[in-house]
Structures are given as C-alpha cells and as structure tokens.
Amino acid sequence: MLQRARDQLPAALAEAEKVQGVAAIEVALATAQALAQAERPADALTWVTRAVEASPASVRLHQQQWKLVRDAPELSNDERREAIVQDIDALLALRGQQPSALLAAADALREHGRAQRADDLERRIAAEFTGSPAHEQLLYRKVNAGLGPDGKPKPEQRPAIDAFLARTPLHDPSLREEVGRLRFELLRADPATPADELLAAIEFTRIAGRIDINTPYSHGPIALAERGVHLGRAEALVREGPAAFDRLVAELAAAGMVEEMRDIIRRDMFGVNYDALGVVLLATGRSAEAEAALLQSQEVSPGYPESLARLAALARGRGDMDAAEGYLAAGFELELFGRDNPCKLMLAQIYREEHGDLKGYEKYLDKIRARARELRRAKVIAARAASPRLRRPSRSSASTAPRSRTIRCAARSW
C-alpha cells in the first residue's frame, strides 16, 4: 500500500502544483503530510513552508512546520531549535493576542528547552484569557498531572477539580466528562461524602457522559448501593443503562468502528451493568433477582471478576463452598489495572478464616488453578458440543456420500 502511494506521488504533486488561491493552502498541507508518510521529510517541509507563507497566521500550519523541522535529519539539534524558536516569534508577532497561539507556542518552547519562556506564556493565558479554551486546557493539565500512579485523583485535588467544573462555559465536552468522572471517584473514595453530594456527582456524569457511560449507569449506582442511599434512584439509573449503551454502540458503528470491537465494548458495558443491577438488588433485599442479574453479567461478559466474587459470596452465604470456589477459580487469575482482583482477595480471606493465617496458601492456590483449568476445558467441550455438526450419512446414502468430510467446530475462547 505504501509503495502504491509512493508510485502515485509524482502525479499527485503535479496536480498540487496547479492549485491556486485559498485551496492551495489545504492542498499544500495535505501534500506535505503525504510526503512525510512517504519518508520524504525535506520535500514535506518545503510544501508546509509554502502553506505557512500563504497563511502566516495559521497556528495549525506553524505547528505542522515545527514538527517537520524537529524531525529534519539534515539539521543539527541547535539548528532545529533555533529555526523553531524563530518561527514561534514570527507567529506571535501576528497572533500574540490569541490564546490558542500562546498555548501552541508555550508547548513548543517547553519541548525545546525554553521552560521559562513557556511558563511566562502560560501565566499570561491565565491572567488575560481566563475564559478561553487554552486556559481550560491548562487547568485540565494541572488536574491530570496531580493524579496518582493508578490514575486516581488525590483528596488534595478537590479544589482544583471543583474549580475546573465551576467554569462557565466549559468548552471541551471530553474534558468536562473526564473531570466529572474524577470528582465522582474522589467523592466515592471518601466515606464522609454526604449522600446527596455523591448523587449529584453521579447525575453530573450522566449529563456530561458521551463515552464514559459506565460511571452514571453502573459504577455510580454501585457506589450508592454500597452505602445504602438513594436506592430507588440507583435502580432507575442502572436500568437506564442498556438503552444508553445501545445508543453509544450505534454511534460507534456510524463512526466506522468494526463490528468485532463494538461487540467487545457492548459486552463489557453490559457485564458491568448487570453486576451493578445485582448490587442494587442485593441492597434492597431482593437476593434471588440479584443472583439472576449477576449470572446474566457472566453470560454476557464471562470471567468478569466483580460479579464472580459476588456470586461466590452468595454461595458462601448458603454454605455452598464448592460453588463459591468454582466462581472464584473462574476469575482469580485476571490482572486488573489500578485495583485488586476481588476473587483473589476473597480466596485469601477464605483461607485465612479457615487456617488463621496464610501459611500453605500457595499450595491452596495450586488447587484453585487446577480447578480453573478444568472449568476452561469444560467450557471448550460444551462449546464444541453446541456447534452445528454434519450428520453421519445413512446407509442408504453412503454410496453417494463423499468418503471424507471436514467438520469444523468453533469453540469460544474463555
């Protein structure tokens, strides 16, 4: 494909040379990008420089030029840095009162070792352009930089998060959504958070939600249920989830996402949502309905450890330790980002309760691992048994049937 694009370049370049007027600027930029992809950086820089000369106040074109200069193999590091700084000066001479230009310049200057000047530009944005998208971006970066290694907010970030969300207007919906989620996580982690404040944070994520819709329709209701507050609203939210998930999947399809990826996303969202429904129903004392919801979570998202751990807890409550261990074995090996696996935690808890400490725990885990292998094997066998197979030909048709057949059966991976 790359070779075909390279073969077509000469004709494309000849056509690009013919374009005049305003359209020539976009054509020059597109040509520069095509040349860069074809590993012709010097030619790409020539074309983007032509675009900058035609539209010297364009921040976007200057940024593209800085990128190409930064990667120019024929220049030394000092020459690259000097060329970029000179071009930044030229841009600011024209657009020095535009916050987007100031932010782009600050980013480029910081990248090339001019941190003091970058700081000065950012302070100017904060002082003179407080309502701009550029200042909003700087405030978000400050919030993001303060997150822990696990990506979770710290209690001392509460003022910065609240200040960000109190801005009017908020320009970038994706930033509003992300910081709203961070506020929810912060309030959820604080046991002193008033119930109404927690609910308000969840409702904010519902209104702001565009991509992260697990928070308002699944994680939020779980947080309410775990505290035993606003249970009616928690159930209403979790039951609104499926329609919201289907809308998102339809939007992803319209945007061109492949069906396989959409199916994975849909299953993951529904798995979490059924788990949330189970938690809410348990909090309202409807154990049988809760267990059915948790089983449905496993049906749509097999191996999801949260619902497996809750099913194990229900089985333990009935005194069925064999079933409890089976659920935990099905989910304890999965590594989760930013949090402990609840199945693994429950296995350690069970062992400690039975033995008083964790001596011999690894040997016990070997038994659980063997159980997990048996479960996977049984699942594969069941999937094969459920696959359509060709029937064995009857004696009357044996003479006309092919002597050998290839029977294909698909077993789902678990």
XYZ file of C-alpha atoms in Angstrom, residues 31-195:
165
model
C 0.832 17.190 0.156
C 3.289 17.758 2.998
C 1.598 15.079 5.085
C 1.682 12.623 2.167
C 5.375 13.316 1.580
C 6.141 12.825 5.273
C 4.385 9.460 5.204
C 6.407 8.574 2.105
C 9.581 9.284 4.109
C 10.477 12.437 2.188
C 10.784 14.892 5.107
C 12.751 17.578 3.239
C 10.106 17.779 0.482
C 7.357 17.720 3.113
C 8.959 20.686 4.875
C 9.153 22.587 1.575
C 5.430 22.158 0.990
C 4.335 23.030 4.528
C 6.582 26.115 4.419
C 4.751 27.108 1.247
C 1.455 26.752 3.126
C 2.749 28.867 6.046
C 3.875 31.590 3.644
C 0.396 31.666 2.148
C -1.311 31.722 5.568
C 1.240 33.035 8.094
C -1.281 33.481 10.925
C -2.408 29.823 10.959
C -1.460 28.142 14.244
C -2.145 24.706 12.802
C 0.247 25.221 9.881
C 3.002 26.529 12.135
C 2.616 23.505 14.403
C 2.988 21.195 11.412
C 6.094 23.094 10.359
C 7.615 22.805 13.849
C 7.043 19.067 13.784
C 8.782 18.666 10.432
C 11.697 20.901 11.442
C 12.073 18.902 14.656
C 12.465 15.712 12.606
C 14.609 17.204 9.814
C 17.631 14.872 9.508
C 19.848 17.434 7.734
C 19.731 19.887 10.679
C 21.629 19.704 13.955
C 19.736 19.902 17.249
C 20.778 23.533 17.715
C 19.709 24.419 14.181
C 16.327 22.798 14.672
C 15.770 24.576 17.963
C 16.788 27.948 16.550
C 14.585 27.548 13.476
C 11.561 26.621 15.584
C 12.067 29.485 18.051
C 12.381 31.961 15.175
C 9.137 30.669 13.664
C 7.414 30.917 17.057
C 8.484 34.564 17.231
C 7.040 35.126 13.758
C 3.713 33.556 14.755
C 3.450 35.525 17.996
C 4.208 38.746 16.148
C 0.977 38.128 14.232
C -1.137 36.236 16.784
C 0.265 37.303 20.141
C -3.208 38.220 21.400
C -4.669 34.816 20.508
C -4.647 32.338 23.453
C -4.519 29.305 21.138
C -1.326 30.683 19.585
C 0.146 31.378 23.013
C -0.576 27.820 24.161
C 0.863 26.259 20.991
C 3.969 28.392 21.367
C 4.322 27.505 25.048
C 4.102 23.776 24.278
C 6.744 24.019 21.543
C 9.055 26.158 23.652
C 8.833 23.749 26.584
C 9.595 20.840 24.275
C 12.728 22.600 23.082
C 14.157 23.577 26.442
C 12.710 27.082 26.853
C 10.716 26.332 30.003
C 10.964 29.833 31.485
C 9.516 31.471 28.414
C 6.828 28.750 28.206
C 5.876 29.468 31.843
C 5.608 33.167 31.060
C 3.218 32.485 28.180
C 1.073 30.164 30.282
C 0.875 32.741 33.085
C -0.246 35.284 30.516
C -3.013 32.954 29.324
C -4.188 32.515 32.935
C -4.121 36.249 33.607
C -5.555 37.660 30.380
C -7.641 34.858 28.849
C -9.286 33.067 31.782
C -12.386 32.111 29.816
C -10.550 30.704 26.814
C -10.255 27.082 25.696
C -6.480 27.462 26.097
C -6.837 28.281 29.802
C -9.275 25.392 30.185
C -6.663 23.083 28.674
C -4.017 24.356 31.103
C -6.312 23.792 34.081
C -7.067 20.263 32.909
C -3.380 19.515 32.533
C -2.841 20.655 36.107
C -5.546 18.272 37.319
C -4.207 15.415 35.222
C -0.623 15.944 36.403
C -1.715 15.540 40.031
C -3.288 12.085 39.597
C -1.744 9.103 41.344
C 0.177 6.344 39.512
C -3.087 4.395 39.270
C -4.785 7.306 37.530
C -6.993 8.094 40.529
C -7.454 11.610 41.968
C -5.969 12.594 45.321
C -8.008 14.277 48.087
C -5.903 17.443 47.870
C -7.036 17.850 44.247
C -10.625 18.557 45.255
C -10.338 22.383 44.996
C -8.751 22.196 41.530
C -11.382 19.725 40.299
C -14.266 21.775 41.680
C -12.801 24.984 40.210
C -12.491 23.375 36.799
C -16.095 22.161 36.749
C -17.369 25.526 38.025
C -16.038 27.293 34.916
C -18.584 28.779 32.547
C -18.576 27.977 29.809
C -16.737 24.664 29.604
C -15.506 24.472 26.023
C -14.337 20.880 25.579
C -17.049 18.291 26.376
C -14.479 15.498 26.689
C -12.603 17.387 29.418
C -15.832 18.117 31.285
C -16.713 14.432 31.133
C -13.288 13.309 32.346
C -13.034 15.755 35.245
C -16.623 14.953 36.235
C -15.623 11.305 36.467
C -12.612 12.230 38.597
C -14.850 14.158 41.001
C -17.118 11.138 41.338
C -14.137 8.885 42.067
C -12.888 11.339 44.686
C -16.252 11.534 46.442
C -16.762 7.791 46.220
C -13.451 7.158 47.983
C -14.360 9.475 50.872
C -16.678 7.771 53.378
C -17.652 11.185 54.780
C -19.189 12.326 51.483
C -22.874 13.230 52.039
C -25.300 11.030 50.116
